[in-house]
Tab-separated table of C-alpha atoms in Angstrom:
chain	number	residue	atom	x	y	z
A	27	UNK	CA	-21.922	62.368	-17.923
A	28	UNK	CA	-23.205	58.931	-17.078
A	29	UNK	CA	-21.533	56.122	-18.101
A	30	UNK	CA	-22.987	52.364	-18.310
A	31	UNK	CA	-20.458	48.847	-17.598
A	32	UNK	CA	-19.536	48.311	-21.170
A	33	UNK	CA	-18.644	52.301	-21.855
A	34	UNK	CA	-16.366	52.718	-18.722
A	35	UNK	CA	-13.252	51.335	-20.334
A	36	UNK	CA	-13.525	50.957	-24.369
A	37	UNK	CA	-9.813	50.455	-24.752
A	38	UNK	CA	-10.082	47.209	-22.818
A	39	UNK	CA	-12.770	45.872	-23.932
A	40	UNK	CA	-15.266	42.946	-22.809
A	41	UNK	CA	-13.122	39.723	-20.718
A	42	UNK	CA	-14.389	36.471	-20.937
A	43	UNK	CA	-13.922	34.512	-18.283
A	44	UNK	CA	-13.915	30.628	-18.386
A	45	UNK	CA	-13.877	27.810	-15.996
A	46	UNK	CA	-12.000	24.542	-16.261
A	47	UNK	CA	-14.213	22.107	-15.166
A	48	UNK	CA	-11.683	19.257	-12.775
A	49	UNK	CA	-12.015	16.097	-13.352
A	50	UNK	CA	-14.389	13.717	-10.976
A	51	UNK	CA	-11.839	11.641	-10.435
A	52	UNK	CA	-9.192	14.831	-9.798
A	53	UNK	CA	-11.399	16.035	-6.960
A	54	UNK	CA	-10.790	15.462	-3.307
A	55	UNK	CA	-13.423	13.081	-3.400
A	56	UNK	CA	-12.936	11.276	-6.384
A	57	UNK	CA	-9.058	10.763	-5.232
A	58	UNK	CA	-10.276	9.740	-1.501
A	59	UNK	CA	-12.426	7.255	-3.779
A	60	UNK	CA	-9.309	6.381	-5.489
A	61	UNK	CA	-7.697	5.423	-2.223
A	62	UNK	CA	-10.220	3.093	-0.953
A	63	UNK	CA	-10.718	1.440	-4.024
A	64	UNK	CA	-7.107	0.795	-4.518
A	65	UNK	CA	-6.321	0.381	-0.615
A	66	UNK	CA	-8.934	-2.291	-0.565
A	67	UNK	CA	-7.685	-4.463	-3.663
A	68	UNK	CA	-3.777	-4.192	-2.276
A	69	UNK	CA	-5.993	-5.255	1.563
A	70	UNK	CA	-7.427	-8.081	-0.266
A	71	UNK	CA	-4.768	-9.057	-1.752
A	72	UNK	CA	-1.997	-8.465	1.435
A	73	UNK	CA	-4.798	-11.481	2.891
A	74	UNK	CA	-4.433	-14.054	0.552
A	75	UNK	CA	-0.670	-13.849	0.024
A	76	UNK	CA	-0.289	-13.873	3.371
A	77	UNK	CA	-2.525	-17.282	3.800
A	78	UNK	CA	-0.391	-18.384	0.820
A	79	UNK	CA	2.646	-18.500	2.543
A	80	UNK	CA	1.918	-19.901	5.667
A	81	UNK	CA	1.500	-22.988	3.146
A	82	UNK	CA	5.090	-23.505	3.540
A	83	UNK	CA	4.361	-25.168	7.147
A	84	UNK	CA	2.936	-27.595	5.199
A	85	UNK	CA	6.122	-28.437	3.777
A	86	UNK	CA	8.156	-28.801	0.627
A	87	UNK	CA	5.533	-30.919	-1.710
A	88	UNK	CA	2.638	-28.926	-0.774
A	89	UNK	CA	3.911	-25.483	-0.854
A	90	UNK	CA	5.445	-26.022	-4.406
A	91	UNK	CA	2.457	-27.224	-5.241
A	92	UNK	CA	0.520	-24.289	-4.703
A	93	UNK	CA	3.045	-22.158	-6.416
A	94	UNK	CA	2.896	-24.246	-9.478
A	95	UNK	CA	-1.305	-24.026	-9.173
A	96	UNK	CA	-1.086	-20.019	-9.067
A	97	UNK	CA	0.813	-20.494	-12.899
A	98	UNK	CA	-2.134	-22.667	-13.964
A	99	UNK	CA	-5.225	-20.581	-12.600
A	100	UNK	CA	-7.764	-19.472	-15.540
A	101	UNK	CA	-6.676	-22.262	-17.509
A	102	UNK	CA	-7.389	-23.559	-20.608
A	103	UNK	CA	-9.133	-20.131	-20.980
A	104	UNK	CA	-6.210	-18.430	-19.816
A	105	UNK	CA	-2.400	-19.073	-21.176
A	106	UNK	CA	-0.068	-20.476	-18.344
A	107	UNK	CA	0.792	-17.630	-15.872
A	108	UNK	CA	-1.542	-15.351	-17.775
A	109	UNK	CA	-3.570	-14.933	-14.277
A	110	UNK	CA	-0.428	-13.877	-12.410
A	111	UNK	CA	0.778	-11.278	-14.761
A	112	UNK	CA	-2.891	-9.731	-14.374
A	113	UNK	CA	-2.734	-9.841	-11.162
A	114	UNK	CA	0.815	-7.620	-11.146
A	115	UNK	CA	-0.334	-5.461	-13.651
A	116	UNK	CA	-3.411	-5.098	-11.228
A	117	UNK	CA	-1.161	-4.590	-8.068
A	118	UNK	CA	1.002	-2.261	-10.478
A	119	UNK	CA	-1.742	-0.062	-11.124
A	120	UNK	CA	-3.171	0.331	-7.545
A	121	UNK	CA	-0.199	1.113	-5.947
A	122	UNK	CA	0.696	3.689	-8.153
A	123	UNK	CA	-2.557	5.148	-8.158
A	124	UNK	CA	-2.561	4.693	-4.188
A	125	UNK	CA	0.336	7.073	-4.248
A	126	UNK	CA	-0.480	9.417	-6.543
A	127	UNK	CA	-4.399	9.959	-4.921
A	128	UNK	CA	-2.216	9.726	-1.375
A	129	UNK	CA	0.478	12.331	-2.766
A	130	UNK	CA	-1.986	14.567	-4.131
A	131	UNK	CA	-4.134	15.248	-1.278
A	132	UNK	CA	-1.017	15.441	0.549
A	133	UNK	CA	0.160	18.514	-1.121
A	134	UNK	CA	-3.314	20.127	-1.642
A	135	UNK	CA	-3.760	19.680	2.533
A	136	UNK	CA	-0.259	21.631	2.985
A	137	UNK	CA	-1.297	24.036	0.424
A	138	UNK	CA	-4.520	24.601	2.430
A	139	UNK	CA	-3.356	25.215	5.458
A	140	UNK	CA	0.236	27.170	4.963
A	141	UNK	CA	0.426	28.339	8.655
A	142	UNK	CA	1.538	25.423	11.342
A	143	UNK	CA	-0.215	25.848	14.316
A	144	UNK	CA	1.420	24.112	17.479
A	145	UNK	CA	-1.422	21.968	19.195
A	146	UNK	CA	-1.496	18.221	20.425
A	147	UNK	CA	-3.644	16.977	17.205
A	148	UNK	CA	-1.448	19.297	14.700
A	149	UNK	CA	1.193	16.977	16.304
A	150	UNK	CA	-0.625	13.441	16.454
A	151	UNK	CA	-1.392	14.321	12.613
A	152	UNK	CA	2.543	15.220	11.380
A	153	UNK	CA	3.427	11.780	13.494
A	154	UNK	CA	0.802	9.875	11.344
A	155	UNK	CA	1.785	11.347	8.142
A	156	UNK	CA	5.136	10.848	8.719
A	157	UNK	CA	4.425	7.545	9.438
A	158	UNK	CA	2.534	7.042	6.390
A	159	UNK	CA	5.265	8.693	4.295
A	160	UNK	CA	8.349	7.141	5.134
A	161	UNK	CA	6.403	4.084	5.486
A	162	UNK	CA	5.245	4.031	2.320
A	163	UNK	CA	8.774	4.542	1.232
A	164	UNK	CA	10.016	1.561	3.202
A	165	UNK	CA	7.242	-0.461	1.896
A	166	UNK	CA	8.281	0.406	-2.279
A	167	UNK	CA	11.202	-0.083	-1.769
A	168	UNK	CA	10.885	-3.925	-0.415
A	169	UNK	CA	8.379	-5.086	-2.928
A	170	UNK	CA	11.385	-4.035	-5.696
A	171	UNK	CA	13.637	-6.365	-3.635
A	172	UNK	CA	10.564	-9.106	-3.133
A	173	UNK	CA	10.190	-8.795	-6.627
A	174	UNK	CA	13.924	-9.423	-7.529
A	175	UNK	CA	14.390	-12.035	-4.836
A	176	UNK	CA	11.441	-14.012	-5.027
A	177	UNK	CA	9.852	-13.314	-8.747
A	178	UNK	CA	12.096	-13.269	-10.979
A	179	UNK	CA	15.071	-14.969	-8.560
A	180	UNK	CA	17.929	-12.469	-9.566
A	181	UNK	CA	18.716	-12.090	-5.960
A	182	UNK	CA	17.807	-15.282	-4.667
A	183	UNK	CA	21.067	-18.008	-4.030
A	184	UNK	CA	18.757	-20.539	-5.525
A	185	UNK	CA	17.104	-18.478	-8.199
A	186	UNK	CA	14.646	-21.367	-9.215
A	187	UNK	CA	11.327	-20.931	-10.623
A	188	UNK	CA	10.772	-24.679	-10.142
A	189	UNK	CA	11.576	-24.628	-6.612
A	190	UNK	CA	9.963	-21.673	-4.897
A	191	UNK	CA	10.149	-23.769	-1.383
A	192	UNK	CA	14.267	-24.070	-1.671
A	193	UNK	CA	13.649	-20.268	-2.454
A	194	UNK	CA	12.128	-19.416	0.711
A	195	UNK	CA	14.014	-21.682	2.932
A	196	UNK	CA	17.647	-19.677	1.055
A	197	UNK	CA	16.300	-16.788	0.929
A	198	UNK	CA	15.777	-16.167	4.959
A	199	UNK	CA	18.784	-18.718	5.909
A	200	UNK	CA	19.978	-17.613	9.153
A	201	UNK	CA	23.553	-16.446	7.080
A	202	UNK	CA	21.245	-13.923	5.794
A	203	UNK	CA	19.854	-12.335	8.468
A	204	UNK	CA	20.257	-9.241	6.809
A	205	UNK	CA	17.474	-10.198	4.398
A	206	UNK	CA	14.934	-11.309	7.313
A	207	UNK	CA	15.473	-7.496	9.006
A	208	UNK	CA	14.706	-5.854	6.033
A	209	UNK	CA	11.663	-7.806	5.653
A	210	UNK	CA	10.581	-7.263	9.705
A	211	UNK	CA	11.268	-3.235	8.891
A	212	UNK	CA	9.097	-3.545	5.913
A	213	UNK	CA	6.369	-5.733	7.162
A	214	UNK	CA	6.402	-3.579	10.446
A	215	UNK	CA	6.620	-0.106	8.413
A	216	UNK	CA	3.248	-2.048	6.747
A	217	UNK	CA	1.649	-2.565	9.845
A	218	UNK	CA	1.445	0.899	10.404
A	219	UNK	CA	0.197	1.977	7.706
A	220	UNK	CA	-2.221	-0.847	7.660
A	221	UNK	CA	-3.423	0.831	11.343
A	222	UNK	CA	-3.517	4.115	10.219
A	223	UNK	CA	-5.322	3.613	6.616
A	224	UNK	CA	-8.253	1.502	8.196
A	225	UNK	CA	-8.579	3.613	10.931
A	226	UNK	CA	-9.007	6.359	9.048
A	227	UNK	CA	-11.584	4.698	6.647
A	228	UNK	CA	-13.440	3.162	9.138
A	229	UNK	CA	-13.630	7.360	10.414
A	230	UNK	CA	-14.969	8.264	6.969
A	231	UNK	CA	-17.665	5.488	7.441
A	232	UNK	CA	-19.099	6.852	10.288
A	233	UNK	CA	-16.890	5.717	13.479
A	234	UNK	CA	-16.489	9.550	14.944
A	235	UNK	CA	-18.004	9.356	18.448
A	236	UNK	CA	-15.794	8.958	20.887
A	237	UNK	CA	-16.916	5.006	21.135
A	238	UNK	CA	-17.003	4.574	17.406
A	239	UNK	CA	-13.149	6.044	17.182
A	240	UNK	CA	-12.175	3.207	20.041
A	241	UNK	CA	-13.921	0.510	18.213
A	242	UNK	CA	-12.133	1.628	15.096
A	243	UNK	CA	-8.668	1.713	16.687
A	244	UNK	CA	-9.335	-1.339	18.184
A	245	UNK	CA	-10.264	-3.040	14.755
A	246	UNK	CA	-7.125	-1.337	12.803
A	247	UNK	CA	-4.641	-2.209	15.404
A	248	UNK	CA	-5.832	-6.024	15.758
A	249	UNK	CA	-6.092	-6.431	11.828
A	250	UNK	CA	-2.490	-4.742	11.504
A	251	UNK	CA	-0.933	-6.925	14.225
A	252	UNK	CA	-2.488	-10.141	12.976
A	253	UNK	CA	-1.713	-9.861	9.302
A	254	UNK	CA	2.372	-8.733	10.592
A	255	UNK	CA	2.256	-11.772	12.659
A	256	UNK	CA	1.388	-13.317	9.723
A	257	UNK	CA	3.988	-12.440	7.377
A	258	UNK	CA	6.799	-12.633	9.921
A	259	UNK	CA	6.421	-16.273	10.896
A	260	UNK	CA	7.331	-17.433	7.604
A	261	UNK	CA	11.068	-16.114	7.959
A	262	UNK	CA	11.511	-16.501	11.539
A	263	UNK	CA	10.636	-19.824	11.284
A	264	UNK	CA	13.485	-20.408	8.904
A	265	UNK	CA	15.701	-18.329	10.643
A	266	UNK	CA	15.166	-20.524	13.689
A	267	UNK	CA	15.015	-23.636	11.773
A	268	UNK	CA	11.544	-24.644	11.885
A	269	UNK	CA	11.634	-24.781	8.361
A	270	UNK	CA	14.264	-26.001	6.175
């Protein structure tokens, strides 16, 4: 007897099968996408707060003054300090949904590829996600204490709104030293990741002949070490007493 595809099993009957369709934006693509976007804002950003407080070598008047101007930017349109609470909600979003694209294709990578094989570039490749991890970790975990010391002043021994230059100069007195090595860890723990994100998006945007990766290494390593440099001259100049 000859039996056709819907007659072999009766008792079971037909199975529909359906598809979830993933989200763009839930893709490897769309969270790559995610990445850049939100790498590029907190990049932008990193810039201009770093040109911000190298205003503090310009001394007590004109560094307050800039602080106060940040509180009046957008305004009349804007309430006073409106713009900066955008701008942290802003920041607040991208880094969260730096980590979560970052986390994500993490996992899915190690879900990939289960079996560790031992080679040189399997071992260049834990090193930089390593880097990236615990960097990352280092790097949270100072913009809560940034945020504390120098926003909001709970941890600052001047704790003035009014005064953000007396802030600055207390906050990185050479009493606390403490403070200025957990900022070096940080800003250093940045700097790699700094390296290692452009790097790699400079890769995605074409740079993968062996000239193009140079010329890309070359480009994240001088951008990382000038925007460090940048950031650590603030409290070193404190801590040395070149400001006060």
């Amino acid at each position: 007897m000859h039996w056709t595809t819907d007659q072999c099993a009766p008792s079971v009957g037909r199975v529909v099968v359906t598809t979830r369709t993933r989200s763009p934006i839930r893709s490897n693509v769309g969270l790559k996408a995610v990445m850049a976007v939100t790498g590029i804002f907190l990049v932008f950003f990193l810039i201009a707060h770093m040109l911000g407080n190298l205003k503090v070598f310009a001394g007590d008047a004109s560094f307050n003054g800039y602080a106060h101007w940040l509180r009046e930017i957008g305004g009349p349109v804007l309430p006073n300090v409106w713009f900066l609470w955008i701008m942290r909600v802003g920041l607040l979003v991208s880094v969260l949904g730096h980590i979560w694209a970052a986390t994500v294709l993490a996992l899915r990578a190690r879900t990939a590829r289960p079996v560790r094989y031992a080679h040189r570039k399997k071992v260049r490749g834990s090193y930089a996600a390593r880097t990236m991890r615990w960097g990352g970790v280092i790097i949270l975990l100072f913009v809560i204490y940034h945020i504390l010391d120098l926003t909001t002043g709970h941890l600052n021994p001047v704790g003035d709104p009014s005064r953000p230059y007396a802030n600055v100069v207390a906050n990185f007195a050479p009493a606390r030293w403490y403070v200025t090595l957990f900022y070096t860890l940080a800003i250093v723990a940045l700097g790699f990741h700094l390296r290692h994100g452009i790097f790699s998006a400079l890769r995605s945007l074409g740079q993968q002949t062996p000239r193009g990766e140079q010329r890309a290494r070359l480009v994240a390593l001088t951008f990382a070490v000038v925007l460090c440099a940048g950031y650590l001259l603030v409290p070193f100049a404190v801590l040395t007493g070149l400001v006060s």
